Amino acid sequence: MPINYLKRNLLSGDDKKFVASLKNLLGFYPDNLNLYKLAFFHKSVAPEVKAGIKASNERLEFLGDAILDAIVADYLFKKYPFEDEGFLTELRSKIVSRKNLNHLAQKMGLDKFIKSDNRGNMRSNSIMGDALEAMIGAIYLDKGFVKTKNFVLVQLINNHIDVDELQEQELNFKSRLIEWIQKERKTLCFEVVAETDMGARKLFVINAVVNDEVLGTGQDFSKKRAEQSAAEKALEKIEQTNNG
Amino acid sequence: MPINYLKRNLLSGDDKKFVASLKNLLGFYPDNLNLYKLAFFHKSVAPEVKAGIKASNERLEFLGDAILDAIVADYLFKKYPFEDEGFLTELRSKIVSRKNLNHLAQKMGLDKFIKSDNRGNMRSNSIMGDALEAMIGAIYLDKGFVKTKNFVLVQLINNHIDVDELQEQELNFKSRLIEWIQKERKTLCFEVVAETDMGARKLFVINAVVNDEVLGTGQDFSKKRAEQSAAEKALEKIEQTNNG
């Protein structure tokens, strides 16, 4: 049911403020307000709707995650007509990574909307990114695929993400780690911990081992990308240790 | 560019036949015929379009995979309003599993369309399921999200998939394995091989060990589902051994 100008005037004061902030954030007026309220309800404060079932944003997050993946796949498919599916998969993981989504949600100021009993800690875990995905699920149910796609392309990707820069980052973790290893005169090896058949493909779990110590683990259907991911985590750990 | 009745009459004989078969398969006339041709081109026979780049269906498969995931997420979200996101994730994996997609593609007769130099072996690997995903990517580019969603809901899910039965199957691998173990007086344990932090979530890799022999490995963000997946693979192996 669309909320037109007349109906918006009949809302309670709190709802009026919520609608106005959403309009600022989304660029359009929401129709079904309850969907957006649900999107910002972290499970820590969600009310029970049925024995054992809480009205938290987790179901919307499941839906929004899938819708976001599809929209980003479409975007990359068209942006890179001559790159193969390995490249597209890798770049998409980077765009929709929890780290990137948390960062995006913070830039957009979603923390002002989120209801959680863990507010102090919101930035250090994934509450923000989860809420962003849930909000995308809410937009999809409220407005359909095309409007959600426009929102993601304009408000998220164009305004907040430098896709070409992300692509560069993605490819460089392993070489950045090797550079550091050489400078510090340490040893590095990548060790395959598990190879698991999943239908036609294999999932690789790979450790980045520096001076006999596991500094990062990555997994992917491609060995190369699992190594990249292990190297990324090792670099994060090294950075933390140097700062700590 | 839509192919209307007039234009269809100007097509070559082969293309006319292709359009007619597609109409039968999809329930609508295709507009951009080249997209569907590409969807059925396995990489083994794909022509090179640029140095090192082949015009195979792999990019379309990447896109179709994401679109299919989103449509199935939407479908399950609405079909099961009181189930949590773990349940939805699990059931979706089952619906879009390579095994299930291969089976679906076979039922739909996609083998008649696929161009591959490996035709004899088509059913034993994932060429069929990959082509089905690529075809979904082609429909999406040709007709948009809503028409693709209708195709998936009506032609795939309603006509070919018993979702309630799949749900039952999913939940029963572990208990089926335990039954077999008791009957055969063997021992069973589930052993966690790796726990990997991926942002806020942990990925579990778990072995199903029967009489000290690893019969299956599964991984998932939930321990329970990783065990289910390990149990599923162990049951497949037991079945193969009994038949072989």
PDB file of N, CA and C in Angstrom, chain A residues 50 53 58-60 62-63 66-67 69-70 73-74 77-78 80-85 88-89 92 98 126 140-141 145 149 196-198 200 203 205 217 219 233, chain B residues 50 53 58-60 62-63 66-67 69-70 73-74 77-78 80-85 88-89 92 98 126 140-141 145 149 196-198 200 203 205 217 219 233:
ATOM      1  N   LYS A  50       6.289 -15.757  17.565  1.00  0.00           N
ATOM      2  CA  LYS A  50       5.714 -17.087  17.695  1.00  0.00           C
ATOM      3  C   LYS A  50       6.716 -17.821  18.555  1.00  0.00           C
ATOM      4  N   ILE A  53      10.363 -17.990  17.557  1.00  0.00           N
ATOM      5  CA  ILE A  53      10.648 -17.257  16.328  1.00  0.00           C
ATOM      6  C   ILE A  53      10.643 -15.763  16.578  1.00  0.00           C
ATOM      7  N   GLU A  58      17.022 -11.096  10.159  1.00  0.00           N
ATOM      8  CA  GLU A  58      17.852 -12.137   9.552  1.00  0.00           C
ATOM      9  C   GLU A  58      17.263 -12.736   8.280  1.00  0.00           C
ATOM     10  N   ARG A  59      15.949 -12.882   8.231  1.00  0.00           N
ATOM     11  CA  ARG A  59      15.326 -13.412   7.008  1.00  0.00           C
ATOM     12  C   ARG A  59      15.465 -12.397   5.867  1.00  0.00           C
ATOM     13  N   LEU A  60      15.243 -11.129   6.197  1.00  0.00           N
ATOM     14  CA  LEU A  60      15.402 -10.089   5.169  1.00  0.00           C
ATOM     15  C   LEU A  60      16.847 -10.016   4.686  1.00  0.00           C
ATOM     16  N   PHE A  62      18.908 -12.573   4.460  1.00  0.00           N
ATOM     17  CA  PHE A  62      19.055 -13.704   3.527  1.00  0.00           C
ATOM     18  C   PHE A  62      18.571 -13.300   2.128  1.00  0.00           C
ATOM     19  N   LEU A  63      17.406 -12.656   2.088  1.00  0.00           N
ATOM     20  CA  LEU A  63      16.838 -12.244   0.799  1.00  0.00           C
ATOM     21  C   LEU A  63      17.686 -11.140   0.158  1.00  0.00           C
ATOM     22  N   ALA A  66      20.957 -12.205  -1.479  1.00  0.00           N
ATOM     23  CA  ALA A  66      20.796 -12.832  -2.803  1.00  0.00           C
ATOM     24  C   ALA A  66      20.485 -11.784  -3.875  1.00  0.00           C
ATOM     25  N   ILE A  67      19.644 -10.814  -3.542  1.00  0.00           N
ATOM     26  CA  ILE A  67      19.279  -9.773  -4.505  1.00  0.00           C
ATOM     27  C   ILE A  67      20.517  -8.925  -4.833  1.00  0.00           C
ATOM     28  N   ASP A  69      23.693  -9.841  -4.626  1.00  0.00           N
ATOM     29  CA  ASP A  69      24.592 -10.650  -5.458  1.00  0.00           C
ATOM     30  C   ASP A  69      24.163 -10.618  -6.923  1.00  0.00           C
ATOM     31  N   ALA A  70      22.863 -10.735  -7.164  1.00  0.00           N
ATOM     32  CA  ALA A  70      22.358 -10.764  -8.543  1.00  0.00           C
ATOM     33  C   ALA A  70      22.583  -9.417  -9.228  1.00  0.00           C
ATOM     34  N   ALA A  73      26.232  -8.989  -9.971  1.00  0.00           N
ATOM     35  CA  ALA A  73      26.605  -9.866 -11.084  1.00  0.00           C
ATOM     36  C   ALA A  73      26.226  -9.215 -12.415  1.00  0.00           C
ATOM     37  N   ASP A  74      25.019  -8.695 -12.504  1.00  0.00           N
ATOM     38  CA  ASP A  74      24.535  -8.013 -13.710  1.00  0.00           C
ATOM     39  C   ASP A  74      25.445  -6.817 -14.048  1.00  0.00           C
ATOM     40  N   PHE A  77      28.915  -8.048 -15.184  1.00  0.00           N
ATOM     41  CA  PHE A  77      28.775  -8.716 -16.482  1.00  0.00           C
ATOM     42  C   PHE A  77      28.800  -7.685 -17.606  1.00  0.00           C
ATOM     43  N   LYS A  78      28.086  -6.571 -17.397  1.00  0.00           N
ATOM     44  CA  LYS A  78      28.004  -5.551 -18.443  1.00  0.00           C
ATOM     45  C   LYS A  78      29.222  -4.623 -18.451  1.00  0.00           C
ATOM     46  N   TYR A  80      32.348  -5.391 -17.643  1.00  0.00           N
ATOM     47  CA  TYR A  80      33.562  -6.070 -18.119  1.00  0.00           C
ATOM     48  C   TYR A  80      33.215  -7.136 -19.160  1.00  0.00           C
ATOM     49  N   PRO A  81      32.907  -6.713 -20.396  1.00  0.00           N
ATOM     50  CA  PRO A  81      32.448  -7.686 -21.395  1.00  0.00           C
ATOM     51  C   PRO A  81      33.510  -8.698 -21.819  1.00  0.00           C
ATOM     52  N   PHE A  82      34.780  -8.410 -21.561  1.00  0.00           N
ATOM     53  CA  PHE A  82      35.809  -9.340 -22.025  1.00  0.00           C
ATOM     54  C   PHE A  82      36.534 -10.064 -20.893  1.00  0.00           C
ATOM     55  N   GLU A  83      35.995 -10.001 -19.680  1.00  0.00           N
ATOM     56  CA  GLU A  83      36.638 -10.728 -18.585  1.00  0.00           C
ATOM     57  C   GLU A  83      35.895 -12.041 -18.352  1.00  0.00           C
ATOM     58  N   ASP A  84      36.622 -13.060 -17.877  1.00  0.00           N
ATOM     59  CA  ASP A  84      35.975 -14.359 -17.695  1.00  0.00           C
ATOM     60  C   ASP A  84      35.254 -14.444 -16.344  1.00  0.00           C
ATOM     61  N   GLU A  85      34.552 -15.555 -16.135  1.00  0.00           N
ATOM     62  CA  GLU A  85      33.692 -15.672 -14.957  1.00  0.00           C
ATOM     63  C   GLU A  85      34.506 -15.731 -13.663  1.00  0.00           C
ATOM     64  N   LEU A  88      35.007 -12.137 -12.713  1.00  0.00           N
ATOM     65  CA  LEU A  88      33.745 -11.552 -12.242  1.00  0.00           C
ATOM     66  C   LEU A  88      33.400 -12.035 -10.833  1.00  0.00           C
ATOM     67  N   THR A  89      33.607 -13.342 -10.591  1.00  0.00           N
ATOM     68  CA  THR A  89      33.309 -13.919  -9.277  1.00  0.00           C
ATOM     69  C   THR A  89      34.182 -13.272  -8.203  1.00  0.00           C
ATOM     70  N   ARG A  92      33.234  -9.634  -7.550  1.00  0.00           N
ATOM     71  CA  ARG A  92      31.981  -9.554  -6.799  1.00  0.00           C
ATOM     72  C   ARG A  92      32.198  -9.860  -5.317  1.00  0.00           C
ATOM     73  N   ARG A  98      31.892  -8.770   3.682  1.00  0.00           N
ATOM     74  CA  ARG A  98      31.346  -8.216   4.929  1.00  0.00           C
ATOM     75  C   ARG A  98      32.064  -6.913   5.279  1.00  0.00           C
ATOM     76  N   SER A 126      29.471  -7.372  12.446  1.00  0.00           N
ATOM     77  CA  SER A 126      28.859  -7.187  11.137  1.00  0.00           C
ATOM     78  C   SER A 126      27.415  -6.707  11.192  1.00  0.00           C
ATOM     79  N   TYR A 140      13.500  -4.482  -2.039  1.00  0.00           N
ATOM     80  CA  TYR A 140      13.054  -5.424  -3.078  1.00  0.00           C
ATOM     81  C   TYR A 140      11.585  -5.815  -2.878  1.00  0.00           C
ATOM     82  N   LEU A 141      11.219  -6.140  -1.637  1.00  0.00           N
ATOM     83  CA  LEU A 141       9.829  -6.542  -1.382  1.00  0.00           C
ATOM     84  C   LEU A 141       8.880  -5.355  -1.556  1.00  0.00           C
ATOM     85  N   PHE A 145      12.343  -5.483  -8.240  1.00  0.00           N
ATOM     86  CA  PHE A 145      13.745  -5.667  -8.607  1.00  0.00           C
ATOM     87  C   PHE A 145      14.352  -4.430  -9.270  1.00  0.00           C
ATOM     88  N   LYS A 149      17.544  -2.381  -8.048  1.00  0.00           N
ATOM     89  CA  LYS A 149      18.753  -2.337  -8.865  1.00  0.00           C
ATOM     90  C   LYS A 149      19.222  -0.883  -9.037  1.00  0.00           C
ATOM     91  N   THR A 196      37.906 -30.128  -1.035  1.00  0.00           N
ATOM     92  CA  THR A 196      36.633 -30.822  -0.865  1.00  0.00           C
ATOM     93  C   THR A 196      35.830 -30.792  -2.155  1.00  0.00           C
ATOM     94  N   ASP A 197      35.394 -31.974  -2.618  1.00  0.00           N
ATOM     95  CA  ASP A 197      34.539 -32.010  -3.803  1.00  0.00           C
ATOM     96  C   ASP A 197      33.162 -31.465  -3.475  1.00  0.00           C
ATOM     97  N   MET A 198      32.732 -30.473  -4.274  1.00  0.00           N
ATOM     98  CA  MET A 198      31.358 -29.978  -4.106  1.00  0.00           C
ATOM     99  C   MET A 198      30.726 -30.057  -5.478  1.00  0.00           C
ATOM    100  N   ALA A 200      30.632 -30.500  -9.113  1.00  0.00           N
ATOM    101  CA  ALA A 200      31.632 -30.505 -10.166  1.00  0.00           C
ATOM    102  C   ALA A 200      32.882 -29.738  -9.758  1.00  0.00           C
ATOM    103  N   LEU A 203      36.427 -27.206  -3.462  1.00  0.00           N
ATOM    104  CA  LEU A 203      36.678 -26.081  -2.575  1.00  0.00           C
ATOM    105  C   LEU A 203      38.045 -26.280  -1.937  1.00  0.00           C
ATOM    106  N   VAL A 205      40.884 -25.125   0.841  1.00  0.00           N
ATOM    107  CA  VAL A 205      41.167 -24.359   2.061  1.00  0.00           C
ATOM    108  C   VAL A 205      42.682 -24.274   2.172  1.00  0.00           C
ATOM    109  N   THR A 217      44.005 -17.978   6.725  1.00  0.00           N
ATOM    110  CA  THR A 217      43.415 -19.111   6.004  1.00  0.00           C
ATOM    111  C   THR A 217      42.410 -18.566   5.006  1.00  0.00           C
ATOM    112  N   GLN A 219      39.572 -19.715   1.672  1.00  0.00           N
ATOM    113  CA  GLN A 219      39.015 -20.814   0.880  1.00  0.00           C
ATOM    114  C   GLN A 219      38.258 -20.275  -0.322  1.00  0.00           C
ATOM    115  N   LYS A 233      44.321 -12.178   4.721  1.00  0.00           N
ATOM    116  CA  LYS A 233      44.159 -12.304   6.172  1.00  0.00           C
ATOM    117  C   LYS A 233      45.503 -12.225   6.897  1.00  0.00           C
TER     118      LYS A 233
ATOM    119  N   LYS B  50      38.589 -13.058 -29.058  1.00  0.00           N
ATOM    120  CA  LYS B  50      39.698 -12.138 -28.849  1.00  0.00           C
ATOM    121  C   LYS B  50      40.822 -13.018 -28.326  1.00  0.00           C
ATOM    122  N   ILE B  53      40.299 -15.254 -25.330  1.00  0.00           N
ATOM    123  CA  ILE B  53      38.941 -15.168 -24.787  1.00  0.00           C
ATOM    124  C   ILE B  53      37.963 -15.914 -25.677  1.00  0.00           C
ATOM    125  N   GLU B  58      30.227 -19.555 -20.129  1.00  0.00           N
ATOM    126  CA  GLU B  58      30.624 -19.459 -18.723  1.00  0.00           C
ATOM    127  C   GLU B  58      30.258 -18.131 -18.066  1.00  0.00           C
ATOM    128  N   ARG B  59      30.342 -17.040 -18.829  1.00  0.00           N
ATOM    129  CA  ARG B  59      29.959 -15.751 -18.258  1.00  0.00           C
ATOM    130  C   ARG B  59      28.440 -15.709 -18.022  1.00  0.00           C
ATOM    131  N   LEU B  60      27.693 -16.233 -18.976  1.00  0.00           N
ATOM    132  CA  LEU B  60      26.236 -16.280 -18.794  1.00  0.00           C
ATOM    133  C   LEU B  60      25.860 -17.174 -17.616  1.00  0.00           C
ATOM    134  N   PHE B  62      27.650 -17.567 -14.881  1.00  0.00           N
ATOM    135  CA  PHE B  62      27.903 -16.744 -13.681  1.00  0.00           C
ATOM    136  C   PHE B  62      26.692 -15.851 -13.389  1.00  0.00           C
ATOM    137  N   LEU B  63      26.184 -15.213 -14.439  1.00  0.00           N
ATOM    138  CA  LEU B  63      25.040 -14.314 -14.267  1.00  0.00           C
ATOM    139  C   LEU B  63      23.777 -15.101 -13.893  1.00  0.00           C
ATOM    140  N   ALA B  66      23.515 -16.331 -10.295  1.00  0.00           N
ATOM    141  CA  ALA B  66      23.141 -15.299  -9.321  1.00  0.00           C
ATOM    142  C   ALA B  66      21.647 -14.966  -9.421  1.00  0.00           C
ATOM    143  N   ILE B  67      21.139 -14.897 -10.645  1.00  0.00           N
ATOM    144  CA  ILE B  67      19.723 -14.582 -10.835  1.00  0.00           C
ATOM    145  C   ILE B  67      18.857 -15.712 -10.265  1.00  0.00           C
ATOM    146  N   ASP B  69      19.666 -17.854  -7.873  1.00  0.00           N
ATOM    147  CA  ASP B  69      19.750 -17.788  -6.410  1.00  0.00           C
ATOM    148  C   ASP B  69      18.772 -16.755  -5.858  1.00  0.00           C
ATOM    149  N   ALA B  70      18.713 -15.592  -6.502  1.00  0.00           N
ATOM    150  CA  ALA B  70      17.843 -14.516  -6.013  1.00  0.00           C
ATOM    151  C   ALA B  70      16.368 -14.908  -6.140  1.00  0.00           C
ATOM    152  N   ALA B  73      15.557 -17.501  -3.560  1.00  0.00           N
ATOM    153  CA  ALA B  73      15.508 -16.864  -2.232  1.00  0.00           C
ATOM    154  C   ALA B  73      14.148 -16.186  -2.034  1.00  0.00           C
ATOM    155  N   ASP B  74      13.710 -15.446  -3.023  1.00  0.00           N
ATOM    156  CA  ASP B  74      12.416 -14.767  -2.974  1.00  0.00           C
ATOM    157  C   ASP B  74      11.287 -15.784  -2.787  1.00  0.00           C
ATOM    158  N   PHE B  77      11.461 -17.354   0.724  1.00  0.00           N
ATOM    159  CA  PHE B  77      11.127 -16.327   1.721  1.00  0.00           C
ATOM    160  C   PHE B  77       9.613 -16.223   1.878  1.00  0.00           C
ATOM    161  N   LYS B  78       8.903 -16.237   0.748  1.00  0.00           N
ATOM    162  CA  LYS B  78       7.449 -16.084   0.793  1.00  0.00           C
ATOM    163  C   LYS B  78       6.731 -17.394   1.122  1.00  0.00           C
ATOM    164  N   TYR B  80       7.835 -19.862   3.062  1.00  0.00           N
ATOM    165  CA  TYR B  80       8.030 -20.270   4.462  1.00  0.00           C
ATOM    166  C   TYR B  80       8.172 -19.047   5.367  1.00  0.00           C
ATOM    167  N   PRO B  81       7.048 -18.374   5.681  1.00  0.00           N
ATOM    168  CA  PRO B  81       7.144 -17.119   6.438  1.00  0.00           C
ATOM    169  C   PRO B  81       7.649 -17.295   7.872  1.00  0.00           C
ATOM    170  N   PHE B  82       7.590 -18.518   8.413  1.00  0.00           N
ATOM    171  CA  PHE B  82       8.000 -18.677   9.809  1.00  0.00           C
ATOM    172  C   PHE B  82       9.280 -19.481   9.981  1.00  0.00           C
ATOM    173  N   GLU B  83      10.012 -19.700   8.892  1.00  0.00           N
ATOM    174  CA  GLU B  83      11.267 -20.421   9.034  1.00  0.00           C
ATOM    175  C   GLU B  83      12.428 -19.433   9.065  1.00  0.00           C
ATOM    176  N   ASP B  84      13.504 -19.810   9.768  1.00  0.00           N
ATOM    177  CA  ASP B  84      14.619 -18.864   9.892  1.00  0.00           C
ATOM    178  C   ASP B  84      15.558 -18.951   8.687  1.00  0.00           C
ATOM    179  N   GLU B  85      16.541 -18.034   8.657  1.00  0.00           N
ATOM    180  CA  GLU B  85      17.392 -17.919   7.473  1.00  0.00           C
ATOM    181  C   GLU B  85      18.287 -19.146   7.281  1.00  0.00           C
ATOM    182  N   LEU B  88      16.147 -21.504   5.273  1.00  0.00           N
ATOM    183  CA  LEU B  88      16.018 -21.019   3.890  1.00  0.00           C
ATOM    184  C   LEU B  88      17.298 -21.255   3.089  1.00  0.00           C
ATOM    185  N   THR B  89      18.446 -20.981   3.728  1.00  0.00           N
ATOM    186  CA  THR B  89      19.740 -21.168   3.063  1.00  0.00           C
ATOM    187  C   THR B  89      19.941 -22.635   2.676  1.00  0.00           C
ATOM    188  N   ARG B  92      17.600 -23.755  -0.114  1.00  0.00           N
ATOM    189  CA  ARG B  92      18.027 -23.203  -1.400  1.00  0.00           C
ATOM    190  C   ARG B  92      19.217 -23.980  -1.963  1.00  0.00           C
ATOM    191  N   ARG B  98      24.211 -28.671  -7.911  1.00  0.00           N
ATOM    192  CA  ARG B  98      24.596 -29.093  -9.254  1.00  0.00           C
ATOM    193  C   ARG B  98      23.827 -30.356  -9.635  1.00  0.00           C
ATOM    194  N   SER B 126      28.831 -31.712 -15.238  1.00  0.00           N
ATOM    195  CA  SER B 126      27.854 -30.668 -14.955  1.00  0.00           C
ATOM    196  C   SER B 126      27.533 -29.800 -16.170  1.00  0.00           C
ATOM    197  N   TYR B 140      17.296 -13.591 -18.614  1.00  0.00           N
ATOM    198  CA  TYR B 140      17.353 -12.343 -17.842  1.00  0.00           C
ATOM    199  C   TYR B 140      17.780 -11.169 -18.715  1.00  0.00           C
ATOM    200  N   LEU B 141      18.846 -11.358 -19.515  1.00  0.00           N
ATOM    201  CA  LEU B 141      19.317 -10.257 -20.374  1.00  0.00           C
ATOM    202  C   LEU B 141      18.297  -9.948 -21.471  1.00  0.00           C
ATOM    203  N   PHE B 145      14.056  -9.210 -15.308  1.00  0.00           N
ATOM    204  CA  PHE B 145      13.951 -10.016 -14.088  1.00  0.00           C
ATOM    205  C   PHE B 145      12.584 -10.666 -13.919  1.00  0.00           C
ATOM    206  N   LYS B 149      11.813 -14.571 -13.576  1.00  0.00           N
ATOM    207  CA  LYS B 149      11.235 -15.107 -12.339  1.00  0.00           C
ATOM    208  C   LYS B 149      10.020 -15.986 -12.663  1.00  0.00           C
ATOM    209  N   THR B 196      37.211 -21.722  10.052  1.00  0.00           N
ATOM    210  CA  THR B 196      37.870 -20.551   9.487  1.00  0.00           C
ATOM    211  C   THR B 196      37.015 -19.314   9.677  1.00  0.00           C
ATOM    212  N   ASP B 197      37.596 -18.264  10.254  1.00  0.00           N
ATOM    213  CA  ASP B 197      36.853 -17.007  10.386  1.00  0.00           C
ATOM    214  C   ASP B 197      36.684 -16.357   9.031  1.00  0.00           C
ATOM    215  N   MET B 198      35.433 -16.033   8.693  1.00  0.00           N
ATOM    216  CA  MET B 198      35.189 -15.273   7.466  1.00  0.00           C
ATOM    217  C   MET B 198      34.353 -14.085   7.875  1.00  0.00           C
ATOM    218  N   ALA B 200      32.272 -12.053  10.109  1.00  0.00           N
ATOM    219  CA  ALA B 200      31.559 -12.319  11.351  1.00  0.00           C
ATOM    220  C   ALA B 200      31.238 -13.797  11.506  1.00  0.00           C
ATOM    221  N   LEU B 203      33.471 -20.636   8.961  1.00  0.00           N
ATOM    222  CA  LEU B 203      33.218 -21.737   8.042  1.00  0.00           C
ATOM    223  C   LEU B 203      33.756 -23.011   8.661  1.00  0.00           C
ATOM    224  N   VAL B 205      34.685 -27.023   8.368  1.00  0.00           N
ATOM    225  CA  VAL B 205      34.931 -28.157   7.478  1.00  0.00           C
ATOM    226  C   VAL B 205      34.905 -29.400   8.350  1.00  0.00           C
ATOM    227  N   THR B 217      33.252 -35.277   3.363  1.00  0.00           N
ATOM    228  CA  THR B 217      33.618 -34.005   3.976  1.00  0.00           C
ATOM    229  C   THR B 217      32.566 -32.972   3.590  1.00  0.00           C
ATOM    230  N   GLN B 219      31.253 -28.690   4.216  1.00  0.00           N
ATOM    231  CA  GLN B 219      31.545 -27.420   4.878  1.00  0.00           C
ATOM    232  C   GLN B 219      30.364 -26.480   4.776  1.00  0.00           C
ATOM    233  N   LYS B 233      27.586 -36.967   1.639  1.00  0.00           N
ATOM    234  CA  LYS B 233      28.653 -37.504   0.798  1.00  0.00           C
ATOM    235  C   LYS B 233      29.050 -38.913   1.225  1.00  0.00           C
TER     236      LYS B 233
END
